[in-house]
CSV table of C-alpha atoms in Angstrom, one decimal:
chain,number,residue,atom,x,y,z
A,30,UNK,CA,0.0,0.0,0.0
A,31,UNK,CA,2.5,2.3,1.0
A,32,UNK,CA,4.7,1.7,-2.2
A,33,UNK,CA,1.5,2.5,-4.2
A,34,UNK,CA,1.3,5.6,-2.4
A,35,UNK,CA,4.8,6.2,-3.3
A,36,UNK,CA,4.1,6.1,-7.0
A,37,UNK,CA,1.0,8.8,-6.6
A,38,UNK,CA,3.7,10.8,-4.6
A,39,UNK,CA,5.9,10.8,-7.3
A,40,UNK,CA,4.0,11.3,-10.0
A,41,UNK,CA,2.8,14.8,-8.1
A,42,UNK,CA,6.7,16.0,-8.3
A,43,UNK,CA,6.3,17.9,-5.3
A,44,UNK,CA,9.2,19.9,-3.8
A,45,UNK,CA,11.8,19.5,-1.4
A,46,UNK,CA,10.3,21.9,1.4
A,47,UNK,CA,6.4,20.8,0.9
A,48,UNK,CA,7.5,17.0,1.4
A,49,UNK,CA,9.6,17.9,4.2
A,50,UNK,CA,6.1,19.7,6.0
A,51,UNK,CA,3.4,17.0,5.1
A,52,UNK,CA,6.0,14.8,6.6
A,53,UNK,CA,6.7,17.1,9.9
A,54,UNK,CA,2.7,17.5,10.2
A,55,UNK,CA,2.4,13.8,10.1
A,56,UNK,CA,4.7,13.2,12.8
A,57,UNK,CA,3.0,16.0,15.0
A,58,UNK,CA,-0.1,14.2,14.5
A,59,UNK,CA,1.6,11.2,15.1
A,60,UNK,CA,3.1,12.7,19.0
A,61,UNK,CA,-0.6,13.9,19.5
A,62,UNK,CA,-2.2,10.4,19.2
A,63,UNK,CA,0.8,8.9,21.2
A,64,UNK,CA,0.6,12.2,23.8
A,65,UNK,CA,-3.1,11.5,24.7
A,66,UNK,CA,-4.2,14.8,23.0
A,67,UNK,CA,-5.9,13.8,19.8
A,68,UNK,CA,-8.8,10.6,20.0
A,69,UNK,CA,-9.4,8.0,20.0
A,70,UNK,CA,-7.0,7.1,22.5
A,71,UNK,CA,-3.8,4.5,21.8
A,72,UNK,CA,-4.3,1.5,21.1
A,73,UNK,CA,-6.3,1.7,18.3
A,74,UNK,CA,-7.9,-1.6,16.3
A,75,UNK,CA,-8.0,-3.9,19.4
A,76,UNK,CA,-7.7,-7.3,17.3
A,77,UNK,CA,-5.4,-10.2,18.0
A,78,UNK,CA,-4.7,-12.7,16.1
A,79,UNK,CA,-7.1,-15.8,16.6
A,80,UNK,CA,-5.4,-18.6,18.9
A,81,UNK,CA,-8.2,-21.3,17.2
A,82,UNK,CA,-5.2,-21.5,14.2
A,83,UNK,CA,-3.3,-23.1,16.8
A,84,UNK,CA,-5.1,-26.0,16.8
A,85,UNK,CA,-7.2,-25.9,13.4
A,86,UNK,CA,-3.8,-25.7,11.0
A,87,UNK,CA,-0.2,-26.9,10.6
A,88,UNK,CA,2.4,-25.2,12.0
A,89,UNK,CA,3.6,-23.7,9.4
A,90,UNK,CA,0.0,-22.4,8.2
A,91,UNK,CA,-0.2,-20.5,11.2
A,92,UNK,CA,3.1,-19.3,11.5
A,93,UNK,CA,2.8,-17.5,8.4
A,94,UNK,CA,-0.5,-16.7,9.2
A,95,UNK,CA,0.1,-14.7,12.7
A,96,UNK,CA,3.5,-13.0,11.5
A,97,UNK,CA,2.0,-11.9,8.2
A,98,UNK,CA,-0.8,-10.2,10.5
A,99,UNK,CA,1.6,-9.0,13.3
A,100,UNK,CA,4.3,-7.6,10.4
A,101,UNK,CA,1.8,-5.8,8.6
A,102,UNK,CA,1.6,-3.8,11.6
A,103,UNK,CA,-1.8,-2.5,11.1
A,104,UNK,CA,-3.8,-5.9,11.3
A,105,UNK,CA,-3.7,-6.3,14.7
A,106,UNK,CA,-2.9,-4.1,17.9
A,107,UNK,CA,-1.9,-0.6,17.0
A,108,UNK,CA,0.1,0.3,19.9
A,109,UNK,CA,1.5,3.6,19.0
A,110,UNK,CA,1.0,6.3,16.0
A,111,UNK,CA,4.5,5.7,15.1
A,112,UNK,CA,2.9,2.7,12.6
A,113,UNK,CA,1.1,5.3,11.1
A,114,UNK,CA,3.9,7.4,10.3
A,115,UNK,CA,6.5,4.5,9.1
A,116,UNK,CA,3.7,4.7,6.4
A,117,UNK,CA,3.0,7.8,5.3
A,118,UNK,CA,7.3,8.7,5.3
A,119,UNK,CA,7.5,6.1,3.3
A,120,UNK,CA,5.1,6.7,0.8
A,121,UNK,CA,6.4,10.3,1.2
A,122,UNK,CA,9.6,8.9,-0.5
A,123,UNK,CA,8.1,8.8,-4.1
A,124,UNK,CA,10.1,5.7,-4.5
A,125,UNK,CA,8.1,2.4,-4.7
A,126,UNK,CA,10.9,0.7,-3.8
A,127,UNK,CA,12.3,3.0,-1.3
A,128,UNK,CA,8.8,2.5,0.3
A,129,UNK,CA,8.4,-1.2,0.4
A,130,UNK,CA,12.3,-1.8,1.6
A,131,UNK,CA,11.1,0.6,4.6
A,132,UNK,CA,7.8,-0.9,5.3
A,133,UNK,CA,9.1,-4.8,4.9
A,134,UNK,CA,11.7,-3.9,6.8
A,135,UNK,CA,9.4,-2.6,9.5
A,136,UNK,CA,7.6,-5.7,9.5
A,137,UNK,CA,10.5,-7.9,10.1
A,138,UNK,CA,11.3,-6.2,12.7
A,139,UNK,CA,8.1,-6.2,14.5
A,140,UNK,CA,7.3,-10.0,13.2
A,141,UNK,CA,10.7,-10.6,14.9
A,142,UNK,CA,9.3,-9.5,17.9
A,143,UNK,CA,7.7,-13.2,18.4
A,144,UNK,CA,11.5,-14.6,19.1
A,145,UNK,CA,10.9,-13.0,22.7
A,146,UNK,CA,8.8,-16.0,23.7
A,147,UNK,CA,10.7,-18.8,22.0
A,148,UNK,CA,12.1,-19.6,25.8
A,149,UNK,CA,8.7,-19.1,28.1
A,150,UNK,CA,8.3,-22.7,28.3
A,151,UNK,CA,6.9,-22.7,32.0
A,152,UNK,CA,3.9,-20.7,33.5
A,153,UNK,CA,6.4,-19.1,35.5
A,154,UNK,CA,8.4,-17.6,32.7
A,155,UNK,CA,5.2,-16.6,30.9
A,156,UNK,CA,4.2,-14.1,34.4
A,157,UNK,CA,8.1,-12.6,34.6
A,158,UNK,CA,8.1,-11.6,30.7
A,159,UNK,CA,4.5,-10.4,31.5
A,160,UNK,CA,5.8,-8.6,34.5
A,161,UNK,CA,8.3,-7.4,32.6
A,162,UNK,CA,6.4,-6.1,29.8
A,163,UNK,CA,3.3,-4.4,32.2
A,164,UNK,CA,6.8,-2.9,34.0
A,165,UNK,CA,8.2,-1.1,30.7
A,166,UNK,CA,4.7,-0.3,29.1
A,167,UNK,CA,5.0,3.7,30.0
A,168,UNK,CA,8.8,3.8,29.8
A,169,UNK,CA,8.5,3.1,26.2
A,170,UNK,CA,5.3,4.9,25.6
A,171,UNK,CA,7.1,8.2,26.7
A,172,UNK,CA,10.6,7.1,25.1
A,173,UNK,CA,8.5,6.5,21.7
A,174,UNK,CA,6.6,9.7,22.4
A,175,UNK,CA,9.9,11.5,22.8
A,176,UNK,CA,11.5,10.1,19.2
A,177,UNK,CA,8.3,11.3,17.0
A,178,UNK,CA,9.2,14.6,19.2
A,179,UNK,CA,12.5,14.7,17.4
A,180,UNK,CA,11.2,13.1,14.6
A,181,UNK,CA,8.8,16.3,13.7
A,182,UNK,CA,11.8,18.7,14.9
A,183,UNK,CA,14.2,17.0,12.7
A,184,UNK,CA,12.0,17.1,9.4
A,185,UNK,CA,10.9,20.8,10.4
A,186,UNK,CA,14.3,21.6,10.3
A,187,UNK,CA,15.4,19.9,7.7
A,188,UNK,CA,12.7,21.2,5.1
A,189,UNK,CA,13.4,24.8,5.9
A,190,UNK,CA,11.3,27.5,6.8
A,191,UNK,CA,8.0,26.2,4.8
A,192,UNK,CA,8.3,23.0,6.8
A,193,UNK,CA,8.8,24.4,10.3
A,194,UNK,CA,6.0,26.8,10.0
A,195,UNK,CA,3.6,24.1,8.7
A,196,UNK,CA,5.5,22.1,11.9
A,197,UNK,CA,4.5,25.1,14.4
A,198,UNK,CA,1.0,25.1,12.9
A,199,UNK,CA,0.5,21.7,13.5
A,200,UNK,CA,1.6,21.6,16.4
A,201,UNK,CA,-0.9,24.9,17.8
A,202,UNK,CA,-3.9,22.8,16.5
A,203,UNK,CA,-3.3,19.8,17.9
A,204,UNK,CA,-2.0,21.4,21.1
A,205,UNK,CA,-5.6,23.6,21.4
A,206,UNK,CA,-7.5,20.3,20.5
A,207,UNK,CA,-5.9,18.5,23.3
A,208,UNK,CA,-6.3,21.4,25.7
A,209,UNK,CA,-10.2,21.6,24.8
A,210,UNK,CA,-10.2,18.1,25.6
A,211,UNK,CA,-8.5,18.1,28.6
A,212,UNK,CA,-11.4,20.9,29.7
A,213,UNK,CA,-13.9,18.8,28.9
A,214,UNK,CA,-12.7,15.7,30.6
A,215,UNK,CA,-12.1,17.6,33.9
A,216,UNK,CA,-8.5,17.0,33.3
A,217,UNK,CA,-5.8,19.9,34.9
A,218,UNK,CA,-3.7,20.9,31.9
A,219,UNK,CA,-0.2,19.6,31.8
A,220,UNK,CA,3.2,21.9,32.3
A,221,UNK,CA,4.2,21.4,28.8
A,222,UNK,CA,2.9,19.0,26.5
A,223,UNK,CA,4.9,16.9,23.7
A,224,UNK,CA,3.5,19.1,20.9
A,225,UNK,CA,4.2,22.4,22.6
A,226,UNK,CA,7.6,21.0,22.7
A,227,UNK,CA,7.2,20.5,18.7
A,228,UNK,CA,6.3,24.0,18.3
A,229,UNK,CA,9.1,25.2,20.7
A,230,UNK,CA,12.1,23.2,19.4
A,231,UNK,CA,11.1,24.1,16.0
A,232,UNK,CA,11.3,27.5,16.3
């Protein structure tokens, strides 16, 4: 999908600094959604993969089955807006090819992710990776908050001043939304959030 995005892309022939600030607005979005401040909330598309292959299929059937779901990214779980955005830089390349060597290799990566239980062969080691996991869940969700951060900084930057205006735009909008939310909801307004950062490093 994304490498037939790429061909649309590049067929538009669009300029250095206009790529550069669709790309920096996507990854403001993309810190909003992860930040809390744009709906609906993280994760989004709440499907696992179904356990009934486990014992309806061959090994192999399933195998392929469950890490062509899980590598797609999109097909199961979507625990952070960062899958969104591996996407749309990608097709933001205008390369087809440039765009599925970046998505596959995305997948792999995430598909990978299955070796982590190739050693839980006891209840017991099941709970500590669990544990484990429940331990780091908001660690990570702020660490991959903080890369699309610097993610939307670098492109602002990179594209010029079209790019960090459209950046510092972005980052007002979604910055008010979430503040409108947080009023609504009751919620006391944060010291600084991560798109007021966007707005603030970019400038």
């Amino acid at each position: 999908v994304a490498a037939v995005a790429a061909v649309g892309i590049g067929a538009l022939d669009l300029s250095a600094p206009t790529t550069y600030a669709i790309a920096g607005v996507a990854a403001v979005c993309a810190a909003g959604l992860d930040g809390r401040l744009l709906g609906p909330p993280i994760p989004h598309h709440r499907r696992q993969v179904n356990e009934d292959w486990l014992g309806r299929y061959r090994a192999w059937v399933y195998g392929a089955g469950f890490g062509w779901q899980i590598g797609t990214g999109v097909a199961t779980y979507i625990m952070s807006a960062g899958v969104y955005l591996v996407i749309a830089l990608a097709a933001l390349t205008g390369d087809p090819r440039s765009a599925l060597v970046v998505c596959v290799a995305f997948g792999a990566v995430r598909g990978s992710m299955v070796l982590i239980g190739a050693r839980i062969t006891s209840a017991e080691r099941l709970a500590r990776v669990h544990e484990r996991f429940e331990a780091w869940r908001e660690p990570v969700r702020r660490g991959v908050l903080g890369v699309l951060v610097l993610a939307a900084v670098v492109l602002a930057v990179a594209g010029g001043a079209v790019a960090v205006v459209a950046a510092i735009a972005s980052a007002t909008v979604v910055s008010t939304i979430g503040a409108i939310r947080r009023v609504r909801r009751g919620s006391p307004a944060p010291a600084a959030d991560a798109c007021s950062i966007v707005g603030a490093a970019a400038t």
